[in-house]
Short mmCIF file of C-alpha atoms and ligand atoms in Angstrom, two decimals:
data_model
loop_
_atom_site.label_atom_id
_atom_site.label_comp_id
_atom_site.label_asym_id
_atom_site.label_seq_id
_atom_site.Cartn_x
_atom_site.Cartn_y
_atom_site.Cartn_z
CA MET A 1 92.49 93.17 123.82
CA THR A 2 96.15 94.30 125.55
CA GLN A 3 96.96 96.96 127.05
CA ARG A 4 99.06 98.56 125.14
CA PRO A 5 99.41 102.02 122.94
CA LEU A 6 97.79 100.79 120.01
CA GLY A 7 99.87 101.84 116.85
CA PHE A 8 99.67 105.52 114.45
CA SER A 9 98.23 102.94 111.22
CA THR A 10 95.93 101.52 113.58
CA ARG A 11 94.34 104.32 115.66
CA SER A 12 94.11 105.92 112.12
CA VAL A 13 91.73 102.65 111.31
CA HIS A 14 89.90 102.66 114.48
CA GLY A 15 90.00 105.43 116.85
CA HIS A 16 89.30 104.20 119.91
CA PRO A 17 87.68 101.15 119.50
CA ALA A 18 84.98 100.06 121.42
CA PRO A 19 83.49 96.46 120.50
CA LYS A 20 81.23 96.92 118.07
CA ALA A 21 77.50 95.37 117.56
CA VAL A 22 77.11 92.61 115.53
CA TRP A 23 75.13 93.30 112.22
CA SER A 24 76.45 97.17 112.63
CA PRO A 25 77.92 98.85 109.77
CA VAL A 26 81.44 97.34 109.38
CA ALA A 27 81.84 101.27 107.34
CA PHE A 28 81.07 104.41 108.98
CA PRO A 29 77.39 105.49 107.79
CA LEU A 30 76.85 108.67 105.74
CA TYR A 31 74.15 110.61 107.50
CA GLN A 32 73.63 113.14 105.35
CA SER A 33 70.74 114.70 107.93
CA SER A 34 70.88 118.16 108.77
CA THR A 35 69.03 117.68 111.42
CA PHE A 36 67.53 114.66 113.41
CA ILE A 37 64.59 114.20 115.88
CA ASN A 38 65.24 115.70 118.95
CA PRO A 39 63.01 114.26 121.96
CA VAL A 40 60.13 116.08 123.03
CA GLY A 41 60.63 118.42 126.79
CA SER A 42 63.96 117.14 126.83
CA THR A 43 67.01 119.27 127.59
CA ASP A 44 69.91 117.48 125.72
CA GLU A 45 71.80 119.07 123.48
CA VAL A 46 69.40 119.17 120.03
CA LEU A 47 71.55 117.41 117.39
CA TYR A 48 71.83 119.63 114.65
CA THR A 49 74.40 120.02 111.77
CA ARG A 50 76.12 123.36 112.68
CA TYR A 51 76.17 122.31 116.08
CA GLY A 52 79.63 119.41 115.61
CA ASN A 53 77.33 116.90 116.36
CA ASN A 54 76.46 114.90 113.50
CA PRO A 55 78.10 112.02 114.28
CA ASN A 56 79.72 112.33 110.89
CA GLN A 57 81.97 115.30 112.61
CA VAL A 58 81.92 113.71 116.01
CA GLU A 59 82.87 110.42 114.43
CA ILE A 60 86.24 112.25 112.96
CA ALA A 61 87.54 114.68 115.67
CA ARG A 62 87.49 111.20 118.19
CA ARG A 63 89.84 110.12 115.96
CA LEU A 64 92.32 112.46 114.95
CA ALA A 65 91.75 113.35 119.33
CA ALA A 66 93.47 109.93 118.88
CA LEU A 67 96.13 110.41 116.14
CA ASP A 68 97.08 114.35 117.93
CA GLY A 69 97.06 112.77 121.54
CA ALA A 70 95.04 115.19 122.15
CA GLU A 71 92.16 115.44 125.23
CA ALA A 72 89.72 116.56 122.18
CA SER A 73 89.52 117.61 118.73
CA ILE A 74 87.19 119.89 116.27
CA PHE A 75 87.03 119.99 112.73
CA LEU A 76 85.50 122.89 110.65
CA ALA A 77 84.92 123.72 107.96
CA SER A 78 88.68 124.91 106.78
CA GLY A 79 92.52 124.93 107.58
CA MET A 80 91.39 128.96 107.07
CA GLY A 81 88.53 128.78 109.26
CA ALA A 82 89.97 125.96 112.21
CA THR A 83 93.45 129.20 111.79
CA ALA A 84 90.84 131.80 113.24
CA LEU A 85 89.27 129.89 115.96
CA ALA A 86 90.96 128.38 117.41
CA HIS A 87 92.38 132.21 118.03
CA LEU A 88 89.57 133.10 118.85
CA ALA A 89 88.57 130.50 121.46
CA VAL A 90 92.03 132.11 123.13
CA LEU A 91 92.48 136.45 121.64
CA ARG A 92 90.35 139.52 123.72
CA PRO A 93 90.37 142.56 122.32
CA GLY A 94 93.36 144.52 123.64
CA ASP A 95 96.07 141.20 123.22
CA HIS A 96 98.60 140.69 122.00
CA LEU A 97 99.70 137.33 119.01
CA LEU A 98 104.04 136.65 118.79
CA SER A 99 103.83 135.41 115.89
CA SER A 100 106.17 133.80 113.07
CA GLU A 101 106.35 135.25 109.66
CA TRP A 102 107.34 131.98 108.48
CA ILE A 103 103.23 130.95 107.50
CA TYR A 104 100.68 130.56 105.61
CA GLY A 105 99.71 133.25 102.93
CA GLY A 106 96.30 132.95 104.40
CA THR A 107 97.36 133.14 107.47
CA ARG A 108 99.03 136.67 107.14
CA ARG A 109 95.99 138.28 105.80
CA LEU A 110 93.87 136.84 108.69
CA PHE A 111 95.70 138.51 111.25
CA GLN A 112 96.63 141.62 109.17
CA GLU A 113 93.51 142.67 108.24
CA GLU A 114 91.56 140.76 110.37
CA PHE A 115 92.01 140.63 114.28
CA GLY A 116 93.08 144.62 113.67
CA ARG A 117 89.96 145.22 113.84
CA LEU A 118 88.60 142.32 116.13
CA GLY A 119 91.46 144.88 119.15
CA ILE A 120 93.73 142.27 118.50
CA ASP A 121 97.43 144.25 117.28
CA VAL A 122 99.49 141.39 116.00
CA SER A 123 103.50 141.16 115.81
CA PHE A 124 105.44 138.68 113.28
CA VAL A 125 109.29 137.12 114.24
CA ASN A 126 112.31 135.61 111.85
CA PRO A 127 112.38 131.55 113.85
CA ASP A 128 116.02 132.50 113.30
CA ALA A 129 116.40 135.19 115.25
CA ARG A 130 115.67 132.39 117.97
CA ARG A 131 117.21 134.50 121.35
CA SER A 132 114.43 137.60 119.89
CA TRP A 133 111.27 135.80 120.93
CA LYS A 134 111.42 136.62 123.98
CA GLN A 135 112.49 139.77 123.59
CA TYR A 136 108.71 140.55 121.64
CA VAL A 137 106.68 139.08 124.19
CA ARG A 138 105.16 142.03 126.06
CA LYS A 139 102.49 141.97 128.98
CA ASN A 140 99.62 141.92 126.83
CA THR A 141 101.06 138.69 124.52
CA ARG A 142 98.26 136.03 125.19
CA ALA A 143 99.82 133.78 122.63
CA VAL A 144 102.71 132.50 120.56
CA PHE A 145 101.75 131.15 116.75
CA VAL A 146 104.06 128.66 114.90
CA GLU A 147 103.97 127.29 111.10
CA THR A 148 105.98 123.87 111.40
CA PRO A 149 107.94 123.38 109.01
CA THR A 150 106.93 125.96 106.14
CA ASN A 151 106.14 126.89 103.13
CA PRO A 152 108.23 126.72 100.51
CA LEU A 153 111.75 126.58 102.05
CA MET A 154 110.41 123.42 105.08
CA ARG A 155 112.71 124.92 107.73
CA VAL A 156 111.26 122.94 111.03
CA LEU A 157 111.07 124.96 113.76
CA ASP A 158 112.65 123.94 117.02
CA LEU A 159 109.07 123.70 119.13
CA ASP A 160 110.89 122.23 122.33
CA PRO A 161 113.04 125.56 123.85
CA LEU A 162 109.39 127.40 121.94
CA ALA A 163 106.87 126.52 124.31
CA SER A 164 108.80 126.24 127.53
CA LEU A 165 109.37 129.71 126.60
CA CYS A 166 105.33 129.82 127.21
CA ARG A 167 105.15 128.35 130.00
CA SER A 168 106.98 130.47 131.36
CA GLU A 169 104.99 133.18 130.61
CA GLY A 170 101.95 131.38 131.41
CA ILE A 171 100.82 131.42 127.77
CA PRO A 172 99.35 129.21 124.85
CA LEU A 173 101.73 128.22 122.42
CA LEU A 174 99.52 127.14 119.15
CA VAL A 175 101.53 125.18 115.53
CA ASP A 176 100.19 124.43 112.48
CA ALA A 177 101.90 121.40 111.64
CA THR A 178 99.41 121.20 108.44
CA PHE A 179 103.08 120.41 106.44
CA ALA A 180 103.67 117.61 108.72
CA SER A 181 100.86 115.40 109.60
CA PRO A 182 100.14 113.81 113.25
CA LEU A 183 101.70 110.80 111.46
CA ASN A 184 105.19 113.05 111.28
CA PHE A 185 105.11 115.70 113.54
CA ARG A 186 102.47 116.28 116.32
CA PRO A 187 102.92 119.09 118.33
CA LEU A 188 101.32 118.40 121.48
CA ASP A 189 104.02 115.90 122.14
CA HIS A 190 106.89 119.03 122.30
CA GLY A 191 104.98 121.27 124.87
CA ALA A 192 102.45 122.95 121.77
CA ASP A 193 98.63 123.66 122.80
CA VAL A 194 96.90 123.66 120.19
CA ALA A 195 98.00 121.71 116.68
CA ILE A 196 95.80 123.70 114.29
CA HIS A 197 95.77 121.56 110.42
CA SER A 198 94.48 121.99 107.98
CA ALA A 199 92.33 118.85 106.65
CA THR A 200 92.14 120.23 103.29
CA LYS A 201 95.86 118.99 102.94
CA TYR A 202 97.36 115.52 104.11
CA LEU A 203 94.60 114.44 106.47
CA ASN A 204 91.83 114.13 103.88
CA GLY A 205 94.61 113.28 101.68
CA HIS A 206 92.53 112.91 98.25
CA SER A 207 92.09 116.61 96.66
CA ASP A 208 88.00 116.35 97.36
CA VAL A 209 87.66 118.11 100.67
CA ILE A 210 87.87 121.46 102.14
CA ALA A 211 87.94 120.92 105.50
CA GLY A 212 90.13 122.07 108.88
CA ALA A 213 90.63 120.19 112.83
CA VAL A 214 91.92 121.77 115.98
CA SER A 215 92.82 119.14 118.62
CA SER A 216 93.69 120.45 122.13
CA SER A 217 92.53 120.84 125.66
CA GLU A 218 88.76 119.99 126.27
CA PRO A 219 88.16 123.70 126.93
CA ILE A 220 90.02 125.24 124.40
CA VAL A 221 88.59 122.90 122.13
CA SER A 222 85.10 123.33 123.80
CA GLU A 223 85.49 127.30 122.92
CA VAL A 224 86.67 126.46 119.58
CA LYS A 225 83.09 124.34 119.35
CA ARG A 226 81.28 127.40 120.87
CA LEU A 227 82.52 129.71 118.29
CA MET A 228 81.96 127.38 114.94
CA GLN A 229 78.25 127.06 116.49
CA VAL A 230 77.57 130.79 116.08
CA TRP A 231 80.18 131.92 113.51
CA GLY A 232 78.34 128.99 111.68
CA GLN A 233 81.86 126.77 110.33
CA SER A 234 80.44 123.70 110.66
CA LEU A 235 82.02 120.80 108.40
CA ASP A 236 79.12 119.00 106.06
CA PRO A 237 78.73 115.50 107.30
CA HIS A 238 80.00 114.30 103.54
CA SER A 239 83.06 115.73 103.79
CA ALA A 240 83.56 114.67 107.31
CA TRP A 241 82.27 110.33 105.44
CA LEU A 242 85.40 111.59 103.10
CA ILE A 243 88.01 113.10 105.72
CA GLU A 244 86.55 109.45 107.65
CA ARG A 245 87.71 107.26 105.08
CA GLY A 246 91.25 109.21 104.79
CA LEU A 247 91.84 108.62 107.80
CA LYS A 248 92.08 104.96 107.42
CA THR A 249 94.43 104.65 105.13
CA LEU A 250 97.25 108.03 106.33
CA ALA A 251 99.68 106.46 107.80
CA ILE A 252 101.04 104.20 104.49
CA ARG A 253 99.82 106.69 102.83
CA VAL A 254 102.18 109.27 104.24
CA GLU A 255 104.47 107.26 104.12
CA ARG A 256 104.97 107.06 100.78
CA HIS A 257 104.70 110.54 100.55
CA ASN A 258 107.52 110.61 102.99
CA ALA A 259 109.45 107.94 101.09
CA ASN A 260 108.69 109.82 97.60
CA GLY A 261 109.72 112.89 98.85
CA LEU A 262 113.17 111.95 99.99
CA ALA A 263 113.80 109.58 96.66
CA PHE A 264 112.74 112.76 94.46
CA ALA A 265 115.40 115.62 96.81
CA ALA A 266 118.32 113.29 96.48
CA TRP A 267 117.29 113.03 92.82
CA ALA A 268 116.82 116.79 92.12
CA GLU A 269 120.27 117.61 93.92
CA ARG A 270 122.20 116.47 91.43
CA HIS A 271 119.76 117.70 88.52
CA PRO A 272 122.34 120.31 86.36
CA ALA A 273 119.35 122.10 85.78
CA VAL A 274 118.36 122.47 90.08
CA ARG A 275 120.36 125.46 91.27
CA SER A 276 118.69 124.45 94.90
CA VAL A 277 116.89 121.52 96.92
CA HIS A 278 115.14 121.97 100.16
CA TYR A 279 114.20 119.36 102.22
CA PRO A 280 114.52 118.47 105.05
CA GLY A 281 115.62 115.15 105.21
CA LEU A 282 118.46 116.07 103.24
CA ALA A 283 121.78 116.48 104.65
CA GLY A 284 122.82 119.98 103.43
CA HIS A 285 119.35 121.84 104.61
CA PRO A 286 120.03 124.29 107.51
CA ASP A 287 117.22 122.20 109.71
CA HIS A 288 117.97 118.29 109.58
CA ALA A 289 119.77 118.89 112.48
CA VAL A 290 116.27 119.35 114.71
CA ALA A 291 114.33 117.29 111.53
CA ARG A 292 116.65 114.57 112.50
CA ARG A 293 115.29 114.65 116.50
CA THR A 294 111.72 115.72 116.55
CA LEU A 295 110.25 114.05 112.81
CA SER A 296 109.12 110.88 112.50
CA GLY A 297 109.73 111.23 108.85
CA PHE A 298 110.76 113.98 105.97
CA GLY A 299 107.26 114.52 104.13
CA GLY A 300 106.32 115.00 101.19
CA MET A 301 107.07 118.54 100.53
CA VAL A 302 110.69 119.80 98.19
CA GLY A 303 111.01 123.45 97.58
CA MET A 304 113.48 123.51 94.37
CA ALA A 305 114.65 127.13 92.84
CA LEU A 306 115.67 126.14 88.99
CA LYS A 307 118.91 127.63 87.24
CA GLY A 308 116.48 128.59 83.94
CA GLY A 309 114.52 131.56 86.73
CA ALA A 310 110.59 131.69 86.24
CA ASP A 311 110.77 131.19 82.33
CA GLY A 312 112.65 128.26 83.03
CA ALA A 313 110.06 127.33 85.84
CA GLU A 314 107.02 128.58 83.48
CA ARG A 315 108.70 126.31 80.26
CA THR A 316 108.88 123.22 82.89
CA LEU A 317 104.99 123.55 84.12
CA ARG A 318 104.27 123.23 81.31
CA LYS A 319 106.21 120.20 79.60
CA LEU A 320 104.87 118.32 82.19
CA GLN A 321 102.81 115.53 80.87
CA LEU A 322 101.90 113.34 84.25
CA VAL A 323 102.32 116.56 87.41
CA MET A 324 99.60 118.88 87.55
CA HIS A 325 100.57 123.05 88.08
CA ALA A 326 97.96 123.39 90.16
CA PRO A 327 98.51 124.93 94.76
CA SER A 328 97.54 123.40 97.40
CA LEU A 329 99.01 120.09 98.46
CA GLY A 330 98.93 116.54 100.89
CA GLY A 331 96.91 114.38 97.57
CA VAL A 332 97.46 110.87 97.11
CA GLU A 333 98.28 112.79 92.95
CA THR A 334 101.24 114.97 92.64
CA LEU A 335 101.12 118.95 92.61
CA ALA A 336 103.45 121.31 91.66
CA SER A 337 102.89 125.25 91.96
CA GLU A 338 105.06 128.16 91.47
CA PRO A 339 104.85 130.45 94.78
CA ARG A 340 106.13 133.18 93.22
CA LEU A 341 102.45 132.87 91.99
CA THR A 342 100.61 132.02 94.61
CA SER A 343 101.83 131.88 98.62
CA HIS A 344 103.99 134.69 98.47
CA ALA A 345 102.44 137.00 95.78
CA ARG A 346 102.04 140.08 97.49
CA LEU A 347 105.43 139.54 97.82
CA THR A 348 108.32 142.13 95.18
CA ALA A 349 110.63 139.68 93.08
CA LYS A 350 113.46 141.05 95.32
CA GLN A 351 111.71 140.33 98.76
CA ARG A 352 110.99 136.75 98.11
CA SER A 353 115.00 136.48 96.62
CA ASP A 354 116.46 138.04 99.88
CA GLN A 355 113.91 135.50 101.24
CA GLY A 356 115.55 132.14 100.06
CA ILE A 357 113.02 132.04 97.21
CA PRO A 358 113.76 132.99 94.09
CA ASP A 359 112.07 133.36 90.45
CA GLY A 360 111.99 129.95 89.26
CA PHE A 361 111.34 128.70 93.16
CA ILE A 362 109.29 125.73 91.55
CA ARG A 363 107.11 123.69 94.93
CA VAL A 364 106.10 120.29 94.90
CA SER A 365 103.51 117.58 97.10
CA LEU A 366 104.64 114.75 95.76
CA GLY A 367 102.14 112.32 95.18
CA ILE A 368 102.11 108.23 96.39
CA GLU A 369 102.68 107.15 92.76
CA ASP A 370 105.88 105.30 91.80
CA VAL A 371 108.35 108.03 92.02
CA GLU A 372 110.76 106.63 88.85
CA ASP A 373 107.91 108.02 86.76
CA ILE A 374 107.45 112.11 88.57
CA ILE A 375 111.07 111.43 87.77
CA ALA A 376 110.83 110.99 84.04
CA ASP A 377 108.22 113.22 83.81
CA PHE A 378 109.90 116.29 85.36
CA ASP A 379 113.68 115.02 83.76
CA GLN A 380 112.29 115.38 80.45
CA ALA A 381 110.62 118.56 81.21
CA LEU A 382 113.48 120.12 82.35
CA ALA A 383 115.35 118.32 79.53
CA ASP A 384 115.88 121.52 77.29
C1 PLP B 401 100.23 125.66 106.48
C2 PLP B 401 98.44 125.20 106.08
N1 PLP B 401 97.55 126.02 107.12
C3 PLP B 401 96.26 126.27 106.73
C4 PLP B 401 95.85 126.29 105.24
C5 PLP B 401 94.56 126.63 105.09
O1 PLP B 401 94.19 125.86 104.67
P1 PLP B 401 92.55 126.11 103.52
O2 PLP B 401 92.92 126.06 101.70
O3 PLP B 401 91.96 124.49 104.51
O4 PLP B 401 91.24 126.99 104.80
C6 PLP B 401 96.74 125.95 103.68
C7 PLP B 401 96.03 126.00 102.81
O5 PLP B 401 97.16 126.02 101.84
C8 PLP B 401 98.04 125.82 104.81
O6 PLP B 401 99.15 125.47 103.55
#
């Protein structure tokens, strides 16, 4: 084997391959077992699936570390579990967390409803006001959290200046880049200390698993693992097995998601019933330049505001035949949802509109179908 670094597709299929023994299975076997026969009298770590050392859990962690360019990775039972434990691994009571305000609603709830009672204070920053990050750093600020690309406006944050601020302050930068997947963006390559994934989305890719993952240094991942063992968010072996299978096709799936996202956004931009389209691959997107510089692909997520408002969006969603009305994203099938009823349901119509998400906004997660069919479906659904 050459010393050349392996390509992304090869790492998706193999991780860092070890020579395989003859007669060993080509597909990774499923170890659907809660426990394992441990040697009598041994002081070695006990093998037990809640401890995160089931072979299916270990294999996907090894594979993700190779994709994220991380020292170590760990999978958990959900993206929320990953976000919670990644933060608890670096924060203590009395600490302050500085968070972007452009984050997933569930993460916001975690910070607002739970972190306070753990003695962790959280403040939110609008990432558009770039200079304000430093101004909000306090003596007890012990971590910074951002999400990129963001939901549902697909804003793309320039991590490099934020990473250098975090380095100079000696605090870790945690980044949820679920919307990008490691094919399009690897936060650790841009100075982040911790990458967080909802593996429910692109990593698994088939809308049949709830899972999360954290990639970072060995000490941080070990601490996440310790917390997982005592708080109990380990991933079920069958879900791990499905993710292993999903990871093998991550590269080609995401290439198709990227192509479909771009084609759909370009089509939607020209449609008379559409007021605005939010996709970082479009020249008019506010972060197009950052996206071109930092992303390997613009992704499969497209936001669009319809001229017909909430009624128009509902009419359109009811008429769709191929595209399914469902939250979540990153699966092989195209899904559409309305932020006013999902991620942004807790805000008033005015608050949403002030944030650039007026009623009538539809978020589309492009699947890997033939994009002409998705466009034709929306075309008939948007017709009067
Ligand atoms: C960006 C982002 N992070 C985290 C999560 C939470 O992931 P999960 O549903 O796997 O807990 C989601 C869920 O939609 C998300 O969109």
